[in-house]
Amino acid sequence: MAFDYKKEYREFYMPKNKPSIVDVPKMNYIAVRGKGDPNDEDGEYKQSIGLLYGVAYTIKMSKKGEHQIEGYFDYVVPPLEGFWWQDGEDGIDYAHKENFKWISVIRLPDFVGKEDFDWAVVEAAKKKKTDFSKVEFFTYDEGLCVQCMHIGSYDSEPATTALMHEYMESQGYALDISADRMHHEIYLSDARKVAPEKLKTVIRHPIIKKV
């Protein structure tokens, strides 16, 4: 049976719909950076998703080709994630999505090193005849965070983040969003197939212990 990160690491991908504190280890990702409203049909965000999955599935299916990755095991491609921010904002202003900047990512299995990643980018570009130059190998050490499962539309996220911040403060922590520690979302539902009120999204914010 294929290794499923969502099931094996439930503390990171399947939290309850009430806030909790989690310490997230360093992980490697396939990443594409961009800006603008993610809802724009021809925008950078929609294009980034195609690039991410192009590389993700090239790595997953490498077992059937000549490039054999040392330590490879069969796995389910992890869910799409995103790190989001807006210049001049401590949080997220949902009324001005055109000001979004983001890093769209998919987690890499630990057996994928930089050389294997570079091979996959070249291979994906060759097979799909598409420019994959925006795709990068991204390492992120997220650390201590407050997180919660949000059920509902993306625009209703502020109610969940308010609960997260209230809980965080009650536990002696302060919000620590910065240029290096960002608003983080993990998408467990396909927005093209699931009604907005049923969407499941893990929301994660960086925190620091109050002195």
CSV table of C-alpha atoms in Angstrom, one decimal, residues 122-192:
chain,number,residue,atom,x,y,z
A,122,VAL,CA,14.1,18.9,-16.7
A,123,GLU,CA,12.1,15.7,-17.4
A,124,ALA,CA,8.8,17.4,-16.8
A,125,ALA,CA,9.7,20.2,-19.1
A,126,LYS,CA,10.8,17.8,-21.8
A,127,LYS,CA,7.6,15.7,-21.6
A,128,LYS,CA,5.1,18.5,-21.3
A,129,LYS,CA,6.9,21.0,-23.5
A,130,THR,CA,6.4,23.7,-20.9
A,131,ASP,CA,8.7,26.1,-19.2
A,132,PHE,CA,9.3,24.8,-15.6
A,133,SER,CA,12.0,27.4,-14.8
A,134,LYS,CA,9.9,28.9,-12.0
A,135,VAL,CA,9.9,25.7,-10.0
A,136,GLU,CA,12.4,25.5,-7.1
A,137,PHE,CA,13.6,23.2,-4.4
A,138,PHE,CA,12.4,24.9,-1.2
A,139,THR,CA,13.4,24.0,2.4
A,140,TYR,CA,11.3,25.4,5.2
A,141,ASP,CA,11.7,24.9,8.9
A,142,GLU,CA,8.3,26.0,10.2
A,143,GLY,CA,8.8,25.4,13.9
A,144,LEU,CA,6.2,26.2,16.6
A,145,CYS,CA,2.7,27.0,15.3
A,146,VAL,CA,-0.9,27.2,16.2
A,147,GLN,CA,-3.1,25.4,13.7
A,148,CYS,CA,-6.8,24.4,13.2
A,149,MET,CA,-8.9,22.6,10.6
A,150,HIS,CA,-11.1,25.2,8.9
A,151,ILE,CA,-14.3,23.9,7.3
A,152,GLY,CA,-15.9,26.3,4.9
A,153,SER,CA,-15.0,28.8,2.3
A,154,TYR,CA,-11.6,30.5,2.1
A,155,ASP,CA,-13.3,33.9,2.7
A,156,SER,CA,-14.7,32.6,6.1
A,157,GLU,CA,-11.2,31.8,7.4
A,158,PRO,CA,-10.9,35.0,9.6
A,159,ALA,CA,-13.4,33.4,12.1
A,160,THR,CA,-11.1,30.4,12.5
A,161,THR,CA,-7.9,32.4,12.7
A,162,ALA,CA,-9.5,34.5,15.5
A,163,LEU,CA,-10.2,31.3,17.5
A,164,MET,CA,-6.6,30.3,16.8
A,165,HIS,CA,-5.2,33.6,18.1
A,166,GLU,CA,-7.4,33.5,21.2
A,167,TYR,CA,-6.3,30.0,22.0
A,168,MET,CA,-2.6,30.8,21.4
A,169,GLU,CA,-2.7,33.8,23.8
A,170,SER,CA,-4.5,31.7,26.5
A,171,GLN,CA,-1.6,29.2,26.3
A,172,GLY,CA,1.1,32.0,26.7
A,173,TYR,CA,2.1,32.4,23.0
A,174,ALA,CA,2.2,35.4,20.7
A,175,LEU,CA,1.8,35.6,16.9
A,176,ASP,CA,5.1,35.6,15.1
A,177,ILE,CA,4.2,36.2,11.5
A,178,SER,CA,7.1,37.8,9.6
A,179,ALA,CA,8.9,37.8,6.2
A,180,ASP,CA,10.3,34.4,7.1
A,181,ARG,CA,7.3,32.9,9.0
A,182,MET,CA,4.1,33.1,7.0
A,183,HIS,CA,0.3,32.3,7.0
A,184,HIS,CA,0.2,28.7,5.9
A,185,GLU,CA,-2.7,26.8,4.4
A,186,ILE,CA,-2.9,23.1,3.5
A,187,TYR,CA,-5.7,22.2,1.0
A,188,LEU,CA,-7.4,18.9,1.8
A,189,SER,CA,-10.3,19.4,-0.6
A,190,ASP,CA,-10.5,20.1,-4.4
A,191,ALA,CA,-12.2,23.4,-4.7
A,192,ARG,CA,-13.3,22.4,-8.2
